[in-house]
mmCIF file of C-alpha atoms in Angstrom:
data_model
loop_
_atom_site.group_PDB
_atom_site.id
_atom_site.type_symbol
_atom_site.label_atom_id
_atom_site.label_comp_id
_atom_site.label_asym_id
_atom_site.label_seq_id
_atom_site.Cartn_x
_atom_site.Cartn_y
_atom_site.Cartn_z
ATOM 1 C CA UNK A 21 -14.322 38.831 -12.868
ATOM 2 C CA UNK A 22 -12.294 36.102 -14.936
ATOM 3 C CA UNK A 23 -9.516 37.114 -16.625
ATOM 4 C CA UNK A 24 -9.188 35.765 -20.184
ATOM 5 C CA UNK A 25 -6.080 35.634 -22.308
ATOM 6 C CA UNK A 26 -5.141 39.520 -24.744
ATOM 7 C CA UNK A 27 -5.791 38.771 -28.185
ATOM 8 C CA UNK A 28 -3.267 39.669 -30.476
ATOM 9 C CA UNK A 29 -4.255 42.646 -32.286
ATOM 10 C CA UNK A 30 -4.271 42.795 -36.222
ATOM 11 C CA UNK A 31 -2.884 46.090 -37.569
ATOM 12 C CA UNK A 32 -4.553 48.068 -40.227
ATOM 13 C CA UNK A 33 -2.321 50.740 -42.050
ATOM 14 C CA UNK A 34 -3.753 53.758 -43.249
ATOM 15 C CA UNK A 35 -1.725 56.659 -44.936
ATOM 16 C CA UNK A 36 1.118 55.345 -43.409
ATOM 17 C CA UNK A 37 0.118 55.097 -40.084
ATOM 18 C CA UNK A 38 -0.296 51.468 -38.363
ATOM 19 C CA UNK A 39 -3.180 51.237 -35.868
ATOM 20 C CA UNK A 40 -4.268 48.436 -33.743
ATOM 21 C CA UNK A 41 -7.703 46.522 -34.409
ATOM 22 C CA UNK A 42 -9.142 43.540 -33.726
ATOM 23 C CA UNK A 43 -10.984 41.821 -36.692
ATOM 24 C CA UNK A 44 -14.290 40.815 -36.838
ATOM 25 C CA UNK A 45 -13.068 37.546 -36.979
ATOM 26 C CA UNK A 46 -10.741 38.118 -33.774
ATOM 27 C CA UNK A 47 -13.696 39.513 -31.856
ATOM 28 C CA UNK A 48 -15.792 36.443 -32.775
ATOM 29 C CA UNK A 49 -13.148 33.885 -31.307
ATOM 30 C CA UNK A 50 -12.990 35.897 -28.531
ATOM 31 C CA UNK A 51 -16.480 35.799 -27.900
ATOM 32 C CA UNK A 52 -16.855 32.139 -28.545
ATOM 33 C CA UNK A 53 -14.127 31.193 -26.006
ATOM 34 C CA UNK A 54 -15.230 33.495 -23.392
ATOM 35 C CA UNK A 55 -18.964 31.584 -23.301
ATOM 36 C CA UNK A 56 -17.489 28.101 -23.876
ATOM 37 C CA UNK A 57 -14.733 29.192 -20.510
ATOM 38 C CA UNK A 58 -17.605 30.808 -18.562
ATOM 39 C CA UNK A 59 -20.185 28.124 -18.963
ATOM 40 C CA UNK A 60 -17.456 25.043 -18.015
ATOM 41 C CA UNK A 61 -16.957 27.193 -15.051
ATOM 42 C CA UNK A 62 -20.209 27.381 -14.224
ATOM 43 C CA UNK A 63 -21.479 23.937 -14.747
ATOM 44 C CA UNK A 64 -18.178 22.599 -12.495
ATOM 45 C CA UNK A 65 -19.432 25.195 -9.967
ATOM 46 C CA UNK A 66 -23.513 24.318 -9.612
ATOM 47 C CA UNK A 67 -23.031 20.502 -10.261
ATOM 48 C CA UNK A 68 -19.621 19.281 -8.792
ATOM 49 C CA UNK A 69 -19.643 22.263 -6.089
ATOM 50 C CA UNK A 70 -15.877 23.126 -7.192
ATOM 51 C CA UNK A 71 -14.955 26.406 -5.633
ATOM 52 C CA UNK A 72 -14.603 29.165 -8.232
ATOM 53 C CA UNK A 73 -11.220 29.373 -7.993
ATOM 54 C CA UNK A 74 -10.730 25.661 -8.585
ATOM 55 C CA UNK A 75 -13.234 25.333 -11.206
ATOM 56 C CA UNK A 76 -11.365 28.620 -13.105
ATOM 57 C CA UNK A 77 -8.246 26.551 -12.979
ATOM 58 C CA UNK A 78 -9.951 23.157 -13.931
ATOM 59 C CA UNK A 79 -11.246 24.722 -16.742
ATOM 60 C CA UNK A 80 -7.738 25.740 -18.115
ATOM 61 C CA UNK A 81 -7.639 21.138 -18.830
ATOM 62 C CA UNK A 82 -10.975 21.518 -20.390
ATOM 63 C CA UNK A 83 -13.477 23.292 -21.570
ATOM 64 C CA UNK A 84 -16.991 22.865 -23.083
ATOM 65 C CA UNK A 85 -20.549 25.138 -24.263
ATOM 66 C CA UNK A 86 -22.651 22.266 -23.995
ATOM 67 C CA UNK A 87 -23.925 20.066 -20.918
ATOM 68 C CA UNK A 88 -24.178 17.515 -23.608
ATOM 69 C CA UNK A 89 -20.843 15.704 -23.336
ATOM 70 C CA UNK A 90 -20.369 15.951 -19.218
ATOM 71 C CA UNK A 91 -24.210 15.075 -18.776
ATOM 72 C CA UNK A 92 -23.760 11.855 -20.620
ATOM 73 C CA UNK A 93 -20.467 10.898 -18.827
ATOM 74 C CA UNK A 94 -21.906 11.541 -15.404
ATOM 75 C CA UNK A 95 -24.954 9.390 -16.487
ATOM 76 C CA UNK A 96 -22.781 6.483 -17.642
ATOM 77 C CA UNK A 97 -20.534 6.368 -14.073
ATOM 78 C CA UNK A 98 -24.192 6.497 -12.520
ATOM 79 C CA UNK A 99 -25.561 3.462 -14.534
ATOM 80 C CA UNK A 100 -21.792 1.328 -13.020
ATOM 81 C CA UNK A 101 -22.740 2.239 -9.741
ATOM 82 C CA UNK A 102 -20.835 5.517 -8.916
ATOM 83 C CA UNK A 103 -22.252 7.917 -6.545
ATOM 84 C CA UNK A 104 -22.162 11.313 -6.614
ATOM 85 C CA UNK A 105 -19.084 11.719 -4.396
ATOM 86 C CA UNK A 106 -17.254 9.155 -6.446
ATOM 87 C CA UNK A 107 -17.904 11.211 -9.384
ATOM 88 C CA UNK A 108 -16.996 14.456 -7.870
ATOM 89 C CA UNK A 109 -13.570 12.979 -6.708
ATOM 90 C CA UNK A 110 -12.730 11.643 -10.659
ATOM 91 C CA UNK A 111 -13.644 15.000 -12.075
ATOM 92 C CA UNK A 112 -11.512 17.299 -9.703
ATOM 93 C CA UNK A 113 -8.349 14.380 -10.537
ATOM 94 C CA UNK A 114 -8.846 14.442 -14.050
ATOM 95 C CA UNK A 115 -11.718 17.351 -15.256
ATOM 96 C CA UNK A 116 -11.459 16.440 -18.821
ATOM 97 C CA UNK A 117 -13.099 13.121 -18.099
ATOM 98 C CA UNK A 118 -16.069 15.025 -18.668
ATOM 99 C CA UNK A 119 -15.767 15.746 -22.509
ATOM 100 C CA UNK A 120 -14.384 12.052 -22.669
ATOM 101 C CA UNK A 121 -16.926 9.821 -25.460
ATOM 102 C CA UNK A 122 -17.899 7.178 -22.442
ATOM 103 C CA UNK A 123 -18.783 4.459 -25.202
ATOM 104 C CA UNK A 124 -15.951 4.627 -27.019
ATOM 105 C CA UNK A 125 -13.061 5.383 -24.235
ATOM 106 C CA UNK A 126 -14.725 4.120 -20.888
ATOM 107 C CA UNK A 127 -16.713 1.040 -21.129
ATOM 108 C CA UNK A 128 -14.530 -1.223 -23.269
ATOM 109 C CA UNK A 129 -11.991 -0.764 -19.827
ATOM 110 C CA UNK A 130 -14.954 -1.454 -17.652
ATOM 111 C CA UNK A 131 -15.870 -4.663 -19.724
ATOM 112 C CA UNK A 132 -12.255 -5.693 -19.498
ATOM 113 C CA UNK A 133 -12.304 -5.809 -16.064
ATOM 114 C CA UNK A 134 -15.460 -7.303 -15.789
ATOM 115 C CA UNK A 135 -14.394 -10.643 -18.022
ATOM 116 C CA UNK A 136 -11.479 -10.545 -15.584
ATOM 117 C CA UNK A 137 -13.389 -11.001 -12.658
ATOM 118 C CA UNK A 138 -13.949 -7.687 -11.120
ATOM 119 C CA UNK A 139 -17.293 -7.161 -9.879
ATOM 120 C CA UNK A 140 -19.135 -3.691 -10.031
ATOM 121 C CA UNK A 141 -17.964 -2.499 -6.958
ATOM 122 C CA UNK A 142 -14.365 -3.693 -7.378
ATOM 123 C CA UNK A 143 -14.033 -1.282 -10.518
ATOM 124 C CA UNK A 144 -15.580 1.734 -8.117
ATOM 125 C CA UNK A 145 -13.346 0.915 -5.756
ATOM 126 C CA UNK A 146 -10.555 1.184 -8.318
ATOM 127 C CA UNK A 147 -11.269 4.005 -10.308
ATOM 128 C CA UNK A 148 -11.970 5.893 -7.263
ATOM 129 C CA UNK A 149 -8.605 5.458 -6.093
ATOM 130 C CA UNK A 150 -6.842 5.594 -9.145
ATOM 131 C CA UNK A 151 -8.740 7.724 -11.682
ATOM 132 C CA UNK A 152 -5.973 8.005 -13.884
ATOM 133 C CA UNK A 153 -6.598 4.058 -15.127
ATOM 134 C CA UNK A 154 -9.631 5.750 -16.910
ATOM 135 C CA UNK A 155 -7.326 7.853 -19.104
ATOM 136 C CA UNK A 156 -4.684 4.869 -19.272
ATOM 137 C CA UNK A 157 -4.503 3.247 -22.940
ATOM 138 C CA UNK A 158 -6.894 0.150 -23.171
ATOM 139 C CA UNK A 159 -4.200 -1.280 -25.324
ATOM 140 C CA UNK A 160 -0.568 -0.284 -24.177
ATOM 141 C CA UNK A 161 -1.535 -0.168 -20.002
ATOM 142 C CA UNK A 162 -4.706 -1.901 -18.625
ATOM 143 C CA UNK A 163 -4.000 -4.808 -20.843
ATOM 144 C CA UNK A 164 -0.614 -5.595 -20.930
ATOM 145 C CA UNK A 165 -0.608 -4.298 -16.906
ATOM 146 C CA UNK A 166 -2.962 -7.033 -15.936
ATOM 147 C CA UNK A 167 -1.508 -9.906 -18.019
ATOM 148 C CA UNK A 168 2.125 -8.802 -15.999
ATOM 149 C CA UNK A 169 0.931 -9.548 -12.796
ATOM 150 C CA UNK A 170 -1.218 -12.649 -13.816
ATOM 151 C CA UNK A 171 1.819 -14.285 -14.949
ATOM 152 C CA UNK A 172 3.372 -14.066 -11.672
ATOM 153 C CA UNK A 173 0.555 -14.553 -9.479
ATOM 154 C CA UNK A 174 -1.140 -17.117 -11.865
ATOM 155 C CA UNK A 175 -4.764 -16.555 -11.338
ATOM 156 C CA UNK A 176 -7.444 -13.719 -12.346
ATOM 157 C CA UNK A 177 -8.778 -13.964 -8.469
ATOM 158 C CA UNK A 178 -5.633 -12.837 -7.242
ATOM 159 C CA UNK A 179 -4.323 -10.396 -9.871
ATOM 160 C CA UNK A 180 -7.950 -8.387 -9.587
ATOM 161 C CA UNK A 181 -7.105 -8.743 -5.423
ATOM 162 C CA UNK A 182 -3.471 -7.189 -6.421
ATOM 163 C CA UNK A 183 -4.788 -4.416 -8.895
ATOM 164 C CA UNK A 184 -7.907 -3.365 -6.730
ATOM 165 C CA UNK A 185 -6.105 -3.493 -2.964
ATOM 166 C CA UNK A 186 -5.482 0.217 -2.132
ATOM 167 C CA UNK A 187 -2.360 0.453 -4.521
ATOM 168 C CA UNK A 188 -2.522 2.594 -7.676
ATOM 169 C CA UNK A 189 -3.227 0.237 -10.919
ATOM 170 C CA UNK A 190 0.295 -0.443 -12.906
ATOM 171 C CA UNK A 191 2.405 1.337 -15.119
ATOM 172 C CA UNK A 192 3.120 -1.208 -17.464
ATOM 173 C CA UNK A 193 6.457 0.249 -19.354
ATOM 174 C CA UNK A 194 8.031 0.833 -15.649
ATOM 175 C CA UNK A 195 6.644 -2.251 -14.232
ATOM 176 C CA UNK A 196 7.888 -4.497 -16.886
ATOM 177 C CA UNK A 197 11.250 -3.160 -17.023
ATOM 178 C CA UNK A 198 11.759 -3.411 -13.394
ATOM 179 C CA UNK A 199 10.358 -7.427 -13.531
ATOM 180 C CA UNK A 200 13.131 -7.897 -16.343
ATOM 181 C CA UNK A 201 15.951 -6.132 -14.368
ATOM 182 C CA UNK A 202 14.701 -8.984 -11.132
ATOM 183 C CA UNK A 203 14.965 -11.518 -13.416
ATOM 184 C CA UNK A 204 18.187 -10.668 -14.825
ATOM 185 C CA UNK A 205 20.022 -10.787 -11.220
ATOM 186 C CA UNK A 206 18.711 -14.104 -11.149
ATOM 187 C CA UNK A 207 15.112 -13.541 -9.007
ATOM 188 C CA UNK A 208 12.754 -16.428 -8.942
ATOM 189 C CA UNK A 209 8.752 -15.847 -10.470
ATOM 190 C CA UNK A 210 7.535 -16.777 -6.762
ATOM 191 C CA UNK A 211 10.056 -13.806 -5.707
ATOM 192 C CA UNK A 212 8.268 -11.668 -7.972
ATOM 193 C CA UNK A 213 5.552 -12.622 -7.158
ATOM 194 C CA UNK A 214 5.878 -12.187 -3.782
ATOM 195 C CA UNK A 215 6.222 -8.375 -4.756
ATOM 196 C CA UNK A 216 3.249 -8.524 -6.666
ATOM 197 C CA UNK A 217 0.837 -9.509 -3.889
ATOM 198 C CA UNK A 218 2.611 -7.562 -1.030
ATOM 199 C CA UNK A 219 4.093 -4.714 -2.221
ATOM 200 C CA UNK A 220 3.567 -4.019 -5.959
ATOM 201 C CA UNK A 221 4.769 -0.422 -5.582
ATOM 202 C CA UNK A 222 8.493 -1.948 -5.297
ATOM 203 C CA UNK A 223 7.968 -2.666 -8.988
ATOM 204 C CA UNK A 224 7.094 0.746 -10.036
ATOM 205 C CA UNK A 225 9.759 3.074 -8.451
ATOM 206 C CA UNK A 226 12.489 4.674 -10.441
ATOM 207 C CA UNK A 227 15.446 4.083 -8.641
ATOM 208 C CA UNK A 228 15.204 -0.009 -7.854
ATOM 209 C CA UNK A 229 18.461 -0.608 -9.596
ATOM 210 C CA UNK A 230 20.027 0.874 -6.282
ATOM 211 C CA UNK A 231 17.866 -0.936 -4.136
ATOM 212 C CA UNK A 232 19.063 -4.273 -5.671
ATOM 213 C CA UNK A 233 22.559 -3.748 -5.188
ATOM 214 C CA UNK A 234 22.198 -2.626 -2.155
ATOM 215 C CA UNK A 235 20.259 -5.863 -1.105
ATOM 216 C CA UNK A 236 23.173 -7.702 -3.103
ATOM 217 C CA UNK A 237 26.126 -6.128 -0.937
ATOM 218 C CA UNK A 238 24.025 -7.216 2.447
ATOM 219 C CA UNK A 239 24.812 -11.109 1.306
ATOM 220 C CA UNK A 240 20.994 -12.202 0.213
ATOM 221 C CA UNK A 241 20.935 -14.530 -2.861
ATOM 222 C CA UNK A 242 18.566 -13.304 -5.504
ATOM 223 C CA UNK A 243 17.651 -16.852 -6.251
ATOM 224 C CA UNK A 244 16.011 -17.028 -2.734
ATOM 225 C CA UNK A 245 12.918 -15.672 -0.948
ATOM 226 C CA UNK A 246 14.507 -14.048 1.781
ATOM 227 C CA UNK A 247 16.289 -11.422 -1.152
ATOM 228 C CA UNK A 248 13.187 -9.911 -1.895
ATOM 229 C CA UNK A 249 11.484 -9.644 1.400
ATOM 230 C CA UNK A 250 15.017 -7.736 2.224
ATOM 231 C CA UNK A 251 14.214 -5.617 -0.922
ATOM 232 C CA UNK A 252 10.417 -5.148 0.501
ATOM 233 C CA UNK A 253 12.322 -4.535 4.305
ATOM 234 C CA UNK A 254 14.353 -1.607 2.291
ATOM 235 C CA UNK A 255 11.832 -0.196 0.040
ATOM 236 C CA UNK A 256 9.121 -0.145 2.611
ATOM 237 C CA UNK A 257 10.999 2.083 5.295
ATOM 238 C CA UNK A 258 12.558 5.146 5.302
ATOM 239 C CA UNK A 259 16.043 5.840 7.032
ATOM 240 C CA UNK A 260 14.385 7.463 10.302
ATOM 241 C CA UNK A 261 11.548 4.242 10.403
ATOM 242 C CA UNK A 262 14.608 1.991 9.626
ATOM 243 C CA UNK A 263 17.181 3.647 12.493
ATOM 244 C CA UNK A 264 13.899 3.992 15.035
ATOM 245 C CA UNK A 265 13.426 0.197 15.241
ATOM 246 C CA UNK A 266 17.325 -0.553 14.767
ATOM 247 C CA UNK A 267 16.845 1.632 18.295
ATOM 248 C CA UNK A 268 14.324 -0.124 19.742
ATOM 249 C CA UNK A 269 16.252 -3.142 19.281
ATOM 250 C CA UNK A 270 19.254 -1.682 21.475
ATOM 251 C CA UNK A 271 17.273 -0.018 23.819
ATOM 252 C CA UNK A 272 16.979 -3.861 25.109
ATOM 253 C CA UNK A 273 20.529 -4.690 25.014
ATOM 254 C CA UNK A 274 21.016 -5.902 21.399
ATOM 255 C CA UNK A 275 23.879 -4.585 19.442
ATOM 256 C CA UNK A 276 23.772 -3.165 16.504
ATOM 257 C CA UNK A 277 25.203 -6.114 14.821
ATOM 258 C CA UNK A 278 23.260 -8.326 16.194
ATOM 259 C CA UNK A 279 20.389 -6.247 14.528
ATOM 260 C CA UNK A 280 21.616 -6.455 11.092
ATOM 261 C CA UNK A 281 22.907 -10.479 11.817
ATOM 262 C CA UNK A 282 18.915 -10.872 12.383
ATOM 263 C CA UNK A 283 17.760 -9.148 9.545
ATOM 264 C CA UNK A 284 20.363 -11.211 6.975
ATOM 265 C CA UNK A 285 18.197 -14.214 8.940
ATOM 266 C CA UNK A 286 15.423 -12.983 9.135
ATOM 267 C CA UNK A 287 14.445 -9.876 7.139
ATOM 268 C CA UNK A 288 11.078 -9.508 7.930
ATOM 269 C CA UNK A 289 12.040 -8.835 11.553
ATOM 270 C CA UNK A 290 12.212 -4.965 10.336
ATOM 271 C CA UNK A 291 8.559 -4.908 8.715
ATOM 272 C CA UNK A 292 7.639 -5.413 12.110
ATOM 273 C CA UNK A 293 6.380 -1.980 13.941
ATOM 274 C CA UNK A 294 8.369 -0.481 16.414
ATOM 275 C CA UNK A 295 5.582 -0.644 18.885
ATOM 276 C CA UNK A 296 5.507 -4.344 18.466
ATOM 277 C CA UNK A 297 8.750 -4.797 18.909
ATOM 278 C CA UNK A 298 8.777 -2.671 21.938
ATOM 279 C CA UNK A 299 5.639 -5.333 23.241
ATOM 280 C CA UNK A 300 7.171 -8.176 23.054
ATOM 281 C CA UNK A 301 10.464 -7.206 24.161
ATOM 282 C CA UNK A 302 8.725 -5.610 27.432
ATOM 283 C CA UNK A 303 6.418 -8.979 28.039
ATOM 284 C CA UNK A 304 9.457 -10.855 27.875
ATOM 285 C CA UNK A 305 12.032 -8.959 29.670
ATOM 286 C CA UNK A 306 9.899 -7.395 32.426
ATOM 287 C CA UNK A 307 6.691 -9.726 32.857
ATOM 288 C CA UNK A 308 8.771 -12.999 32.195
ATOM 289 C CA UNK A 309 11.854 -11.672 33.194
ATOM 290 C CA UNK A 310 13.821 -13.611 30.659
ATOM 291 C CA UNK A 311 16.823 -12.772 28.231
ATOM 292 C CA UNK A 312 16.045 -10.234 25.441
ATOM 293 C CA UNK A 313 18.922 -11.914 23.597
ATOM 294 C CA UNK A 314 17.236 -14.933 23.461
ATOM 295 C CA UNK A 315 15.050 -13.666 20.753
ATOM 296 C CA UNK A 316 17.656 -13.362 18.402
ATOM 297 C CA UNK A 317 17.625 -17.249 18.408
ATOM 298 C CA UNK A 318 14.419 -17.578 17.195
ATOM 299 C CA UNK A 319 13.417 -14.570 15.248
ATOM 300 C CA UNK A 320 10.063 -15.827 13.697
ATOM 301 C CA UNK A 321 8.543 -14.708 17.504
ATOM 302 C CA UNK A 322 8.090 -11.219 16.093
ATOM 303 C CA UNK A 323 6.020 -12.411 13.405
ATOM 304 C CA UNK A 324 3.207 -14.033 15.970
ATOM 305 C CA UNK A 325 0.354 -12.146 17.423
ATOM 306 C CA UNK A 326 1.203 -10.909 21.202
ATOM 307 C CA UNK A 327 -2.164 -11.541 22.258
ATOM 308 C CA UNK A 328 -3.220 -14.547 20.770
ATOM 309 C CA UNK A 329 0.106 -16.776 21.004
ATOM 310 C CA UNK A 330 3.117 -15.262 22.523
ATOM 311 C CA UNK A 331 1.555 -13.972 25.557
ATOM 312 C CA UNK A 332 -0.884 -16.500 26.507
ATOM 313 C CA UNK A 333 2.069 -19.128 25.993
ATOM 314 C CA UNK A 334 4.452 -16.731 27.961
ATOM 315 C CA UNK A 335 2.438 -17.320 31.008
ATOM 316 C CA UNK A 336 2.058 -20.915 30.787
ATOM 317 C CA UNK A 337 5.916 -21.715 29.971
ATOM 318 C CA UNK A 338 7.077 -19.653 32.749
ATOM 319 C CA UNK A 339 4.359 -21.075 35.492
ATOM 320 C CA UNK A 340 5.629 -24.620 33.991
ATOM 321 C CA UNK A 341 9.607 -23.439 34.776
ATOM 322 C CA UNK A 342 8.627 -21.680 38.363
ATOM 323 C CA UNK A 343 7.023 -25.139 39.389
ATOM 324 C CA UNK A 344 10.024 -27.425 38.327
ATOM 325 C CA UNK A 345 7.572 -29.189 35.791
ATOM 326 C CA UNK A 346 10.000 -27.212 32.634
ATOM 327 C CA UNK A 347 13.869 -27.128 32.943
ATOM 328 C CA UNK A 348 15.085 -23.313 32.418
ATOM 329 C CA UNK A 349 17.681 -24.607 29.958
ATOM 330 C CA UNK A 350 14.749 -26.245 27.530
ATOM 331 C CA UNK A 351 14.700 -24.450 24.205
ATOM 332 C CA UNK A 352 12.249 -21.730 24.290
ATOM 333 C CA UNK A 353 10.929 -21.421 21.004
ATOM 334 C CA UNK A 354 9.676 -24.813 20.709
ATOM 335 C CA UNK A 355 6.040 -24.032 22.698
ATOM 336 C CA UNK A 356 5.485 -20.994 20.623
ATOM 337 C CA UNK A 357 5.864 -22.553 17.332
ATOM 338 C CA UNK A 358 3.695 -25.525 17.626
ATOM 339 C CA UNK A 359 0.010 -25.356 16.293
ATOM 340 C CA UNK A 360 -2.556 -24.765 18.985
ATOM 341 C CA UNK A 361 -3.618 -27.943 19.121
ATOM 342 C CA UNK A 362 -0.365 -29.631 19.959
ATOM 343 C CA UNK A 363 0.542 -27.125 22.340
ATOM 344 C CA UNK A 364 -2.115 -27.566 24.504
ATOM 345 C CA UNK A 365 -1.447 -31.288 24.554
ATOM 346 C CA UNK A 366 2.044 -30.785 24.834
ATOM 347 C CA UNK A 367 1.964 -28.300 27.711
ATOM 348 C CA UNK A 368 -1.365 -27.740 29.255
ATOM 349 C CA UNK A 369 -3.603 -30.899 29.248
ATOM 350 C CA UNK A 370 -0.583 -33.509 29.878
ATOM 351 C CA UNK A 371 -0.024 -32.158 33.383
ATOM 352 C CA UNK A 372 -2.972 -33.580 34.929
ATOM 353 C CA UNK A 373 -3.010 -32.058 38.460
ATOM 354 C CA UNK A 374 -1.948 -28.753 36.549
ATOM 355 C CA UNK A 375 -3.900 -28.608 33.942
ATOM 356 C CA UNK A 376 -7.041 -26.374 35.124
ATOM 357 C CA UNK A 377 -4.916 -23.948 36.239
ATOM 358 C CA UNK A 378 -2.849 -23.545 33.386
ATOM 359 C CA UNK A 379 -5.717 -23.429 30.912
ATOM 360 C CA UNK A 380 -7.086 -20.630 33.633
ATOM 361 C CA UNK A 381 -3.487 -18.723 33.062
ATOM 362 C CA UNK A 382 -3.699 -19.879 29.381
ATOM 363 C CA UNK A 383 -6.850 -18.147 28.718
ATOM 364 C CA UNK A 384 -6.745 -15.101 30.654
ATOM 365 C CA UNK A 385 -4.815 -12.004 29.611
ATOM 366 C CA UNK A 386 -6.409 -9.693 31.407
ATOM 367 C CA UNK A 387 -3.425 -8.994 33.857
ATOM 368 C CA UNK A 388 -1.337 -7.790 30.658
ATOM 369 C CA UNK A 389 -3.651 -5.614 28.919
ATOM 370 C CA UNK A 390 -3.864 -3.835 31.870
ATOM 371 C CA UNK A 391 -0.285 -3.135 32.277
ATOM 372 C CA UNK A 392 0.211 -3.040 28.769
ATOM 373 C CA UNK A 393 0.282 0.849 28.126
ATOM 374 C CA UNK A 394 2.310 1.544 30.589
ATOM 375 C CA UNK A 395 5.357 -0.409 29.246
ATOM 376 C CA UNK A 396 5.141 0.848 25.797
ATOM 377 C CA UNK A 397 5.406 3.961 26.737
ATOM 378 C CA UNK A 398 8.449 3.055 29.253
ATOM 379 C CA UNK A 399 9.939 1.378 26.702
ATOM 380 C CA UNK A 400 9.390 3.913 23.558
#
């Protein structure tokens, strides 16, 4: 049985004596209300599936007597391409969607979107992880919203790739205040922008202020790139995901300082995972059996794919070094930062008695994946 709200009783006085007793009118309300509650509850229960406890407390945010009004919203998502589960999730984020007029308060958004380049599916994709853009002012948020990140990332094609990655769509009062505070301090559009297309949800916190002066104190020049990937670096990880790979680090004989000397260089060295870091400081130390502390002089190494460059050049540097054909004291970085192409000219093909059986070791990294395991988990 639902329980409704107690009227409050209107008191008749007779002979001096005050009774309670509900008017006619009273009684009427209370009968309207108690239809218009049980029906809502109903229809959320036999066409959404909502439990009845969940549909009784959706039904507190709205309410209707009619299938009129939700019938014609759920027939307008249907006619943009929604499907039944989409619609299901929208109405248990936001139930009064379903009283909403759809002409009036949904489709001038969708058509918005649409002369901005979204496609159909791009808008179910977005409303069906942000529902609340659907109850977001046309005029004051989706709007101004979009035209804030187009002016940083200068195209339609990549604001509607910002807006519909798996971020919620922006809040355009918070956004735009935290843009002017980065512009203040002296950060660049391309900075910004940089934000935008990475991590827009930098732009939307609270409490950035702290995050900038924070970044500030570490020595990173606003004007530059490298201050907001350190903002990004900061933002991005919590203190435990932040001391874990400051950890991992160690654990292979840097120091601490060294650690936060890299980052000032390099800052995206700590949006690289732990695990990764753990890889490539296992292939290097234990399958090439060189100096961990060598990375620190050439930092961008984190940043390349283990498989597809850094161990398959691993092999072929070290097999060049173990046959005399490499001196040990050559800089290492320089055969993992040239393009493919020159690489394999540079150090594969130009050794001509050598050359089969490097692009043998070259190609083949079967020997590590199979090992592979095993030293992450020695090393975590």
């Amino acid at each position: 049985m639902f329980r409704f709200q107690s009227i409050k009783p209107l008191f008749l006085h007779s002979k001096g004596l005050t009774t309670p007793f509900p008017s006619t009118l009273s009684l009427k309300h209370f009968s309207l209300t108690s239809q218009q509650h049980s029906f809502t509850v109903s229809y959320l229960i036999d066409t959404f599936g909502f439990l009845p406890q969940a549909a009784l407390k959706a039904s507190k945010r709205v309410s209707f007597d009619t299938p009129q009004k939700p019938d014609s919203v759920i027939a307008f998502f249907n006619r943009n391409g929604f499907t039944h589960a989409h619609i299901n999730n929208i109405v248990k984020s936001i139930p009064n969607i379903l009283i909403y007029n759809a002409d009036e308060k949904l489709s001038p958004k969708f058509q918005f979107l649409r002369s901005k380049g979204a496609s159909a599916s791009d808008i179910v994709r977005l409303v069906n992880r942000c529902p609340r853009i659907l109850t977001s002012s046309l005029k004051n948020n989706v709007i101004p919203s979009f035209e804030l990140v187009k002016r940083f990332l200068q195209s339609d094609q990549k604001t509607i790739d910002c807006v519909f990655g798996s971020r919620p769509f922006l809040r355009y009062n918070v956004g735009a205040q935290n843009v002017d505070m980065l512009l203040d301090v002296g950060v660049r559009d391309s900075g910004i922008g940089y934000l935008f297309g990475r991590r827009p949800s930098i732009l939307l916190s609270t409490d950035l202020r702290e995050a900038i002066d924070e970044v500030k104190e570490m020595g990173f020049d606003p004007s530059k790139i490298n201050f907001v990937i350190a903002l990004h670096a900061k933002r991005a990880l919590s203190k435990s995901r932040w001391d874990a790979k400051v950890d991992a680090f160690k654990m292979w004989g840097w120091s601490e300082e060294m650690v936060f000397d890299s980052f000032r260089k390099h800052p995206l060295l700590m949006l690289v995972s732990k695990d990764k870091i753990n890889e490539i400081m296992r292939f290097w130390v234990v399958e090439l059996g060189w100096d961990p502390l060598a990375l620190a002089e050439m930092l961008n190494i984190f940043g390349f794919s283990l498989e597809k460059r850094i161990v398959p050049r691993g092999l072929v540097v070290r097999y060049l070094i173990v046959k005399g054909l490499r001196e040990k004291s050559a800089k290492l970085y320089t055969p993992f930062s040239v393009s493919e192409e020159l690489f394999l000219k540079r150090f594969v093909m130009c050794f001509k008695e050598e050359s089969s059986q490097l692009l043998k070791l070259y190609q083949n990294k079967k020997c590590f994946q199979e090992n592979r395991e095993d030293g992450v988990e020695s090393a975590s």
